């Protein structure tokens, strides 16, 4: 509908400008007798000469020039040509020419205004008819044909008739549809009523600071200004129906408040634990769970039923596992909400995970918090022609982001990177990374397509999961025998541990030892809130224990305690931390590390070899952040113990 409206608008404006442009100096027909007669009414022959007498013609012409005043003195009828001759001859044959234009510039703006009213009317009818399932396929042609008919009248009728017709083209379908709308919806959803008008005036008044007393048109409009969009229904009609049904429940307002609370508290996800008489609420903020205010069981039930309805799940199912998705908008943010529910012994447990679609994706090592020295070493490893590189982190601690940023920071223009992915679990789309997929649901692995890809001669492979022996053997063989770079990832807490994980996945032992070039591990640590962190003077014993030279640091920082807080910090909501950054271990594999991997692949011996190779561990990296005042000693201890 909107496509045709735009096209129709362009055609209409072009035609309007053509037919309504002023035309000054336009020749007009002359009323009266324009035969070759003198003003006295006699023929030219009677006037004293024949038609063949040139002297007579000249005499008449000169006489006409000299006695132009005689024509107005009563000898003959006065004509427009006689009084407003503008050509160079100024004789009886002169054509009446009007210098003033006859088109008004008021005409196009009024017609355009009427046209825009019609466009806005058609757009509202189109959207409203879809929301309430009132047959937009029928109403759209009605509105379009009404406007088209009025538009055609601009070519044939005068302005006095065109403008009313254009307005009728807008208001007649609008009134007809409004009657149909009001007959089909509940009382609080009716339009152009007294309550509706007061509500609309209240909204307009609020924009200019005026307050108009009015009640909300519907219960679902109360509470936080969250706009939901239902998903998972398979088509727009089903999703709209789910949303309308959800709005009819008192749990709709509770669901809006839940989303608003998640946004205010910066919750990545919220856990709803349904018990006999209440619902426990916990918020996951910056990697740590925080208790929220419990909800009455009755309120929790209707709220979860609304969320399930909008995600096209079964609200009555409380035992089986269900998963879906809904959308939400709040305070300028656009969010995707992943909903998962599962029956447990105590009742039911639901998790709502939130993702901000407008949040800027991390794109550089600096965005991750990686120090310059580590980023330079890891970047050099990524620029190598061959070798095996391993990125690792704990589950859910950002290994996917680490691999993505690593790829964005390396040269993908001069080298061909192939990403091998499961078709059922696609990764982030990165420029100049060619994606090749296998069907994991059919039992395939990366090894299934590796031989085919080798014939395309890539420079580097990215395969985030090489847990099966065939894939491990194939990719490590590509690195060793074909001289290609291979980047993979694994779940691990330390950089040395990631290498042992690969060995446990039955990777070819000696080939792995010979090809592995570097292992990087990331942990996430919270940053102190700059608005409320508290400085304190560390004791000499503490500085010595941390390895910080005396006198180099005069103050460390911590979260404020209850006595120091008069009201919760507006920035962090009283958590004391705001945002996270990365702690990195980078192990550049040398001959000493290779010997340990080959002869004595145990964690303690590998850690010692890694330290000898120059690797700084998470504790040393964290102490640097503590000394800078970026985080607290308590947070570092939590991360190291975690």
XYZ file of C-alpha atoms in Angstrom:
642
model
C 0.000 0.000 0.000
C 2.712 2.499 0.953
C 4.679 1.747 -2.261
C 1.707 2.697 -4.427
C 1.009 5.762 -2.315
C 4.535 7.038 -2.870
C 4.349 6.420 -6.606
C 0.905 7.992 -6.800
C 2.185 11.033 -4.917
C 4.971 11.636 -7.460
C 2.596 11.337 -10.433
C 0.054 13.593 -8.752
C 2.542 16.364 -7.975
C 4.028 16.291 -11.481
C 0.588 16.532 -13.111
C -0.529 19.249 -10.719
C 2.430 21.448 -11.556
C 1.783 21.030 -15.288
C -1.923 21.886 -15.214
C -1.786 24.722 -12.684
C 1.239 26.780 -13.776
C 0.423 30.480 -14.539
C 0.690 31.619 -18.130
C 1.077 35.421 -18.356
C 0.669 36.945 -21.802
C -1.561 34.167 -23.003
C -3.579 35.013 -26.092
C -7.320 35.120 -25.464
C -10.203 35.152 -28.002
C -11.642 38.614 -28.733
C -15.364 39.065 -28.298
C -17.179 41.156 -30.908
C -16.876 41.677 -34.651
C -13.332 41.304 -35.985
C -14.249 41.608 -39.695
C -12.307 44.167 -41.716
C -14.684 47.041 -41.111
C -14.029 50.627 -40.100
C -15.483 51.928 -36.909
C -18.274 53.716 -38.723
C -19.786 50.464 -39.906
C -19.197 51.010 -43.670
C -17.453 48.543 -45.937
C -14.032 49.315 -47.264
C -15.450 49.895 -50.741
C -17.910 52.498 -49.460
C -15.204 54.196 -47.478
C -13.632 55.397 -50.618
C -11.551 52.765 -52.230
C -11.587 49.309 -53.601
C -9.895 46.343 -52.240
C -7.340 46.597 -55.038
C -6.444 50.139 -54.297
C -3.275 50.195 -52.211
C -3.535 53.868 -51.633
C -6.906 53.482 -50.091
C -5.692 50.762 -47.768
C -2.806 52.927 -46.652
C -5.138 55.818 -46.130
C -7.456 53.737 -44.027
C -4.608 52.426 -41.914
C -3.255 55.903 -41.311
C -6.721 57.171 -40.610
C -7.212 54.436 -38.022
C -3.956 55.378 -36.322
C -4.803 59.014 -36.232
C -8.375 58.687 -35.121
C -8.167 55.927 -32.483
C -10.027 58.255 -30.181
C -12.900 58.438 -32.607
C -13.702 54.802 -31.991
C -14.564 55.637 -28.430
C -16.478 58.762 -29.326
C -19.573 56.917 -30.482
C -19.024 56.211 -34.200
C -19.110 52.409 -33.578
C -19.151 49.772 -30.922
C -16.115 49.520 -28.672
C -14.342 46.135 -28.552
C -11.672 44.767 -26.210
C -9.297 44.793 -29.103
C -9.939 48.468 -29.585
C -9.126 49.317 -25.999
C -6.297 46.839 -25.216
C -4.374 46.336 -28.450
C -0.805 45.433 -27.589
C 0.806 44.315 -30.843
C 2.915 46.545 -33.046
C 0.223 47.045 -35.704
C -2.552 48.156 -33.381
C -5.213 47.800 -36.079
C -8.562 46.146 -36.522
C -6.901 42.744 -36.796
C -5.032 42.993 -33.504
C -5.533 40.079 -31.089
C -6.557 40.674 -27.519
C -3.658 39.742 -25.245
C -3.943 39.701 -21.429
C -0.714 40.403 -19.576
C -2.009 39.128 -16.219
C -1.947 35.356 -15.424
C -5.174 33.547 -14.566
C -3.818 30.710 -12.290
C -3.538 31.181 -8.523
C -0.581 29.850 -6.515
C -3.034 29.156 -3.711
C -4.403 26.280 -5.777
C -1.458 23.784 -5.637
C -0.807 24.036 -1.846
C -4.444 23.410 -0.980
C -4.682 20.447 -3.337
C -1.406 19.040 -1.991
C -2.673 19.462 1.570
C -5.852 17.577 0.709
C -3.761 14.906 -0.966
C -1.539 14.459 2.115
C -4.632 14.134 4.295
C -5.782 11.331 2.010
C -2.370 9.635 2.254
C -2.378 9.796 6.055
C -5.937 8.498 6.175
C -5.098 5.564 3.916
C -2.015 4.703 5.944
C -3.959 4.643 9.221
C -6.763 2.539 7.747
C -4.223 0.100 6.322
C -2.389 -0.385 9.635
C -5.491 -0.414 11.811
C -7.274 -2.917 9.602
C -4.312 -5.289 9.922
C -4.081 -4.910 13.691
C -7.774 -5.601 14.251
C -8.135 -8.003 11.308
C -10.852 -5.960 9.617
C -9.899 -6.815 6.055
C -7.153 -4.486 4.884
C -7.287 -6.270 1.493
C -10.758 -4.730 1.029
C -10.220 -1.309 2.559
C -6.944 -0.502 0.794
C -8.500 -0.610 -2.712
C -11.465 1.469 -1.481
C -9.172 4.216 -0.216
C -6.976 4.028 -3.312
C -9.843 4.222 -5.804
C -11.449 7.125 -3.935
C -8.218 9.103 -4.086
C -7.616 8.172 -7.720
C -11.070 9.371 -8.715
C -10.587 12.673 -6.932
C -7.165 13.061 -8.497
C -8.540 12.675 -12.014
C -10.966 15.519 -11.394
C -8.051 17.933 -11.096
C -7.584 17.587 -14.860
C -11.127 18.532 -15.832
C -12.922 20.474 -13.115
C -12.284 23.943 -11.680
C -10.623 24.417 -8.334
C -13.872 25.149 -6.524
C -15.057 21.610 -7.294
C -11.711 19.764 -7.016
C -10.844 20.665 -3.416
C -14.114 19.387 -1.914
C -13.806 16.180 -3.909
C -10.264 15.631 -2.660
C -11.409 16.106 0.928
C -14.345 13.768 0.399
C -11.907 11.147 -0.926
C -10.277 11.210 2.507
C -13.217 11.572 4.837
C -15.802 9.297 3.254
C -13.619 6.128 3.509
C -12.416 7.294 6.929
C -15.951 7.659 8.308
C -17.040 4.370 6.766
C -14.059 2.530 8.181
C -14.395 4.176 11.612
C -17.977 2.927 11.834
C -16.828 -0.576 10.933
C -13.933 -0.328 13.407
C -16.105 0.794 16.313
C -18.598 -1.988 15.645
C -15.856 -4.620 15.804
C -13.748 -3.648 18.837
C -14.201 -3.202 22.556
C -15.374 0.107 23.979
C -11.926 1.304 25.032
C -10.598 0.652 21.509
C -13.150 2.801 19.695
C -12.033 5.918 17.810
C -13.505 9.398 17.326
C -15.442 9.142 20.564
C -15.463 11.689 23.373
C -13.001 9.671 25.459
C -10.762 9.093 22.472
C -10.707 12.803 21.659
C -9.796 13.731 25.248
C -7.006 11.176 25.231
C -5.565 12.476 21.961
C -5.748 16.064 23.193
C -3.975 15.011 26.371
C -1.119 13.528 24.357
C -0.787 16.679 22.249
C -0.941 18.873 25.342
C 1.764 16.829 27.038
C 4.138 17.721 24.195
C 3.864 21.422 25.057
C 3.718 21.026 28.822
C -0.058 21.171 29.203
C -1.968 18.702 31.366
C -5.402 17.584 30.302
C -7.329 15.464 32.764
C -8.312 12.235 31.107
C -8.348 8.545 31.764
C -6.334 5.972 29.907
C -8.279 4.507 26.967
C -7.350 0.953 28.021
C -5.846 -0.906 30.948
C -2.972 -2.226 28.858
C -1.790 1.374 28.273
C -1.050 1.813 31.962
C 2.343 1.252 33.537
C 5.714 1.619 31.837
C 5.738 2.908 28.254
C 6.905 -0.413 26.799
C 5.784 -1.406 23.307
C 5.703 -5.140 22.690
C 5.752 -6.976 19.371
C 4.640 -10.597 19.298
C 6.709 -13.132 17.371
C 6.735 -16.790 16.477
C 3.206 -16.992 15.096
C 4.349 -17.731 11.572
C 2.693 -14.677 10.004
C 1.759 -11.110 10.864
C -1.903 -11.936 11.409
C -1.165 -14.584 14.024
C 1.342 -12.353 15.833
C -1.157 -9.488 15.925
C -3.807 -11.802 17.318
C -1.423 -12.994 20.046
C -0.610 -9.411 20.979
C -4.265 -8.405 21.148
C -5.073 -11.398 23.335
C -2.145 -10.600 25.631
C -3.364 -7.009 26.025
C -6.621 -8.233 27.487
C -4.838 -9.757 30.485
C -3.893 -7.827 33.641
C -0.500 -9.489 33.315
C 0.289 -7.275 30.307
C 1.112 -4.295 32.528
C 3.217 -6.538 34.781
C 5.155 -7.792 31.752
C 5.834 -4.198 30.706
C 7.127 -3.395 34.179
C 9.429 -6.417 34.061
C 11.022 -5.214 30.822
C 11.318 -1.649 32.122
C 13.020 -2.932 35.246
C 15.471 -4.972 33.167
C 16.390 -1.887 31.143
C 16.805 0.307 34.217
C 18.961 -2.269 36.007
C 20.910 -3.229 32.850
C 19.898 -6.873 33.265
C 21.184 -9.210 30.604
C 18.573 -11.725 31.701
C 16.113 -12.299 34.510
C 15.278 -15.570 36.254
C 11.726 -16.179 37.475
C 11.562 -19.021 39.977
C 7.935 -20.036 40.598
C 7.329 -21.401 44.087
C 4.183 -22.301 46.022
C 3.197 -18.786 47.104
C 5.640 -16.437 45.406
C 7.943 -15.943 42.449
C 11.609 -15.310 43.116
C 13.222 -12.764 40.791
C 16.945 -12.556 40.054
C 18.719 -10.215 37.650
C 21.959 -11.079 35.834
C 23.939 -7.837 35.697
C 27.509 -7.659 34.378
C 27.982 -11.383 34.905
C 26.654 -11.554 38.494
C 23.215 -12.558 39.761
C 21.401 -10.016 41.971
C 18.216 -10.629 43.906
C 15.152 -8.660 42.889
C 11.869 -8.044 44.630
C 9.729 -11.172 44.820
C 6.375 -11.215 43.045
C 3.108 -12.689 44.304
C 2.411 -16.047 42.698
C -0.887 -14.867 41.198
C 0.788 -11.868 39.556
C 3.671 -14.008 38.361
C 1.302 -16.503 36.736
C -0.599 -13.925 34.689
C 2.625 -12.131 33.751
C 4.273 -15.308 32.463
C 1.099 -16.290 30.610
C 1.217 -12.959 28.752
C 4.891 -13.426 27.849
C 4.186 -16.942 26.579
C 1.215 -15.718 24.555
C 3.288 -13.064 22.786
C 6.033 -15.631 22.084
C 3.413 -18.006 20.616
C 3.994 -20.562 23.376
C 1.355 -22.517 25.263
C 0.459 -20.544 28.420
C -1.195 -23.616 29.977
C 1.940 -25.768 29.634
C 3.910 -25.567 32.895
C 6.045 -28.720 32.716
C 7.523 -29.187 29.244
C 10.388 -27.047 28.000
C 9.361 -24.174 25.737
C 11.335 -21.433 23.988
C 10.338 -18.385 21.967
C 11.059 -14.737 21.287
C 9.297 -11.373 21.508
C 10.305 -7.802 20.742
C 10.103 -4.674 22.892
C 10.770 -0.952 22.669
C 11.421 1.250 25.673
C 12.925 4.711 26.096
C 14.364 4.716 22.586
C 15.870 1.239 22.886
C 14.879 -1.725 20.726
C 15.249 -5.132 22.348
C 14.984 -8.809 21.466
C 13.733 -10.936 24.358
C 14.429 -14.674 24.331
C 11.978 -16.572 26.529
C 12.585 -20.088 27.835
C 10.505 -21.999 30.396
C 10.943 -25.376 32.044
C 9.045 -27.270 34.713
C 11.044 -28.040 37.888
C 10.310 -29.846 41.141
C 9.247 -26.674 42.932
C 7.007 -25.503 40.081
C 8.303 -23.722 37.003
C 11.356 -21.718 36.068
C 11.492 -19.078 33.342
C 14.414 -17.089 31.936
C 14.000 -13.931 29.878
C 17.222 -12.872 28.143
C 17.476 -9.355 26.716
C 19.603 -8.137 23.816
C 19.822 -4.475 22.840
C 19.668 -4.400 19.034
C 21.014 -0.834 18.946
C 24.051 -1.590 21.082
C 27.279 -1.087 19.198
C 29.148 -4.318 18.573
C 32.720 -4.622 19.815
C 35.086 -4.263 16.887
C 38.645 -3.811 18.195
C 41.071 -5.166 20.776
C 40.780 -1.838 22.617
C 37.010 -2.366 22.875
C 37.711 -5.670 24.634
C 40.093 -3.989 27.078
C 43.207 -5.719 25.744
C 46.507 -4.033 26.610
C 48.589 -2.715 23.715
C 51.416 -5.194 24.217
C 49.089 -8.199 24.223
C 47.123 -6.923 21.229
C 50.369 -6.423 19.282
C 51.558 -9.976 20.025
C 48.189 -11.562 19.276
C 47.864 -9.467 16.101
C 51.273 -10.689 14.958
C 50.174 -14.287 15.527
C 47.023 -13.674 13.488
C 49.141 -12.274 10.672
C 51.284 -15.402 10.382
C 51.009 -17.491 7.228
C 50.534 -20.787 9.028
C 50.018 -22.333 12.437
C 47.261 -23.184 14.891
C 45.805 -20.404 17.057
C 43.522 -21.126 20.000
C 41.095 -18.654 21.630
C 39.372 -19.654 24.857
C 37.155 -18.472 27.709
C 34.736 -19.930 30.181
C 31.271 -20.794 28.806
C 29.311 -17.602 28.289
C 32.334 -15.392 28.983
C 32.823 -14.001 25.496
C 34.904 -16.446 23.443
C 32.663 -15.852 20.421
C 33.235 -12.113 20.665
C 36.976 -12.673 21.111
C 37.146 -14.673 17.872
C 34.984 -12.154 16.012
C 37.128 -9.191 17.046
C 40.306 -11.126 16.247
C 39.047 -11.656 12.707
C 38.065 -8.012 12.333
C 41.533 -6.908 13.484
C 43.456 -9.063 11.017
C 44.045 -8.632 7.289
C 41.096 -10.118 5.378
C 41.696 -8.260 2.118
C 44.971 -9.834 1.021
C 44.188 -13.290 2.429
C 41.265 -15.635 1.826
C 39.572 -16.633 5.095
C 37.137 -19.555 5.079
C 34.761 -19.916 8.020
C 33.447 -23.451 8.571
C 30.112 -23.322 10.410
C 27.149 -25.500 11.282
C 24.215 -24.390 9.113
C 21.966 -24.617 12.168
C 24.144 -22.276 14.246
C 25.423 -19.460 12.019
C 28.025 -17.048 13.374
C 28.259 -13.279 13.015
C 28.631 -12.100 9.437
C 32.073 -10.510 9.009
C 33.196 -8.732 5.863
C 35.508 -10.721 3.567
C 35.047 -13.947 5.513
C 33.679 -16.612 3.164
C 31.274 -18.908 5.023
C 30.994 -22.623 4.221
C 28.444 -24.705 6.118
C 27.800 -28.328 6.987
C 24.587 -29.945 8.214
C 25.170 -30.777 11.866
C 21.550 -31.911 12.211
C 22.300 -34.669 9.692
C 25.378 -35.891 11.516
C 27.888 -33.973 9.427
C 30.995 -32.279 10.871
C 33.495 -29.776 9.554
C 35.541 -32.735 8.286
C 32.694 -33.486 5.843
C 33.523 -30.458 3.689
C 37.186 -29.918 4.525
C 38.567 -31.879 1.591
C 36.428 -29.921 -0.864
C 37.508 -26.599 0.655
C 41.171 -27.534 0.420
C 40.888 -27.589 -3.366
C 39.864 -23.902 -3.265
C 43.262 -22.976 -1.751
C 42.284 -20.669 1.127
C 44.924 -18.920 3.211
C 43.201 -19.447 6.541
C 40.431 -21.453 8.203
C 38.162 -20.397 11.043
C 36.531 -23.365 12.733
C 35.211 -22.654 16.216
C 34.647 -26.276 17.172
C 37.126 -29.060 16.374
C 36.061 -31.406 19.129
C 35.667 -34.465 16.905
C 38.853 -36.376 15.995
C 38.295 -36.222 12.215
C 38.000 -32.431 12.196
C 40.996 -32.049 14.518
C 43.126 -34.251 12.310
C 42.010 -32.509 9.125
C 42.541 -28.927 10.270
C 45.831 -29.593 12.046
C 46.963 -31.341 8.869
C 46.038 -28.235 6.857
C 48.178 -26.133 9.181
C 51.127 -28.518 9.149
C 51.193 -29.906 5.617
C 49.555 -27.134 3.572
C 51.001 -24.174 5.467
C 47.667 -22.587 6.302
C 46.531 -20.616 9.333
C 43.844 -22.214 11.507
C 41.914 -20.328 14.202
C 39.736 -22.280 16.601
C 38.176 -21.865 20.030
C 37.602 -23.984 23.120
C 36.060 -23.592 26.576
C 38.813 -23.141 29.193
C 39.742 -20.974 32.189
C 43.395 -20.442 31.273
C 45.483 -20.216 28.122
C 47.593 -23.320 28.978
C 44.457 -25.280 29.838
C 43.058 -24.637 26.336
C 45.935 -26.627 24.826
C 45.275 -29.554 27.131
C 41.594 -29.405 26.167
C 42.524 -29.896 22.524
C 44.638 -32.916 23.411
C 41.714 -34.392 25.366
C 39.573 -34.014 22.255
C 41.803 -36.634 20.633
C 43.707 -34.220 18.431
C 46.826 -35.813 16.892
C 49.351 -35.252 19.679
C 52.635 -34.651 17.890
C 51.067 -32.733 15.005
C 49.272 -30.441 17.464
C 52.504 -29.742 19.360
C 54.333 -28.907 16.136
C 51.665 -26.602 14.688
C 50.235 -24.693 17.680
C 51.575 -21.125 17.713
C 49.600 -19.215 20.348
C 46.817 -19.551 22.891
C 44.821 -16.634 24.268
C 42.315 -16.740 27.115
C 39.859 -14.089 28.270
C 38.009 -13.549 31.537
C 35.526 -10.777 32.188
C 35.891 -8.511 35.222
C 33.533 -5.776 36.390
C 34.563 -2.126 36.426
C 33.865 0.114 39.405
C 31.168 2.728 38.939
C 32.922 6.081 38.568
C 29.965 7.872 40.131
C 30.045 6.124 43.504
C 33.377 4.302 43.992
C 35.205 5.094 47.246
C 38.945 5.623 47.601
C 40.945 4.222 50.533
C 44.617 4.169 51.492
C 46.160 0.693 51.197
C 48.525 -0.550 53.866
C 52.189 -1.215 53.005
C 51.615 -4.919 53.724
C 48.780 -5.050 51.169
C 50.834 -3.289 48.501
C 53.714 -5.684 49.101
C 51.400 -8.674 48.829
C 50.028 -7.344 45.537
C 53.529 -6.727 44.222
C 52.995 -2.975 43.915
C 56.099 -0.904 44.805
C 55.673 1.299 47.889
C 54.777 4.879 47.053
C 53.694 4.113 43.488
C 49.983 3.871 44.363
C 48.499 6.172 47.002
C 44.886 4.982 46.847
C 42.851 1.964 45.851
C 39.085 1.942 45.254
C 36.138 -0.143 46.391
C 32.336 -0.266 46.388
C 30.698 2.021 48.992
C 29.269 0.283 52.062
C 25.765 0.751 53.450
C 26.805 3.507 55.879
C 28.293 5.557 53.045
C 25.233 5.336 50.809
C 22.342 7.699 51.449
C 20.440 6.623 48.340
C 21.220 4.193 45.498
C 23.537 5.500 42.804
C 21.535 6.616 39.766
C 24.158 5.362 37.335
C 24.719 1.810 38.577
C 21.493 1.365 40.567
C 23.375 0.692 43.782
C 25.375 -2.252 42.397
C 28.697 -0.426 42.676
C 29.927 -1.672 39.292
C 29.153 -0.489 35.805
C 30.251 -2.457 32.752
C 32.953 -5.058 32.236
C 36.311 -5.419 30.548
C 38.588 -8.303 29.673
C 41.552 -9.884 31.442
C 43.825 -11.682 28.988
C 46.409 -14.421 29.157
C 48.470 -14.775 25.988
C 50.771 -17.764 25.629
C 53.172 -17.580 22.703
C 54.268 -21.183 22.296
C 58.037 -21.684 22.269
C 60.239 -24.780 22.308
C 60.001 -25.087 26.102
C 56.205 -25.198 25.973
C 56.336 -27.712 23.105
C 58.562 -30.037 25.078
C 56.168 -29.992 28.046
C 53.193 -30.589 25.773
C 54.959 -33.486 24.130
C 56.490 -35.227 27.153
C 54.586 -34.095 30.267
C 51.223 -32.508 29.349
C 50.033 -31.639 32.853
C 48.560 -28.388 34.093
C 51.191 -27.449 36.683
C 54.183 -28.157 34.459
C 52.519 -26.358 31.555
C 51.850 -23.290 33.716
C 55.524 -23.109 34.662
C 56.572 -23.425 31.034
C 54.091 -20.705 30.082
C 55.513 -18.341 32.728
C 58.993 -19.079 31.455
C 57.777 -18.188 27.946
C 56.746 -14.734 29.219
C 53.033 -15.189 29.777
C 51.412 -12.907 32.386
C 48.521 -14.628 34.136
C 45.082 -13.258 34.993
C 46.132 -12.275 38.497
C 48.964 -10.061 37.288
C 46.742 -8.463 34.653
C 44.022 -7.867 37.242
C 46.378 -6.204 39.702
C 47.192 -3.639 37.029
C 43.494 -2.732 36.851
C 43.265 -2.563 40.661
C 46.261 -0.237 40.818
C 44.690 2.018 38.178
C 41.454 2.251 40.184
C 39.446 0.616 37.400
C 38.237 -2.271 39.554
C 38.365 -3.418 43.156
C 40.500 -6.000 44.880
C 37.331 -7.824 45.951
C 36.166 -8.105 42.337
C 39.529 -9.483 41.240
C 39.361 -12.103 43.977
C 35.873 -13.089 42.828
C 37.004 -13.504 39.227
C 40.089 -15.544 40.154
C 38.078 -17.866 42.383
C 35.188 -18.149 39.962
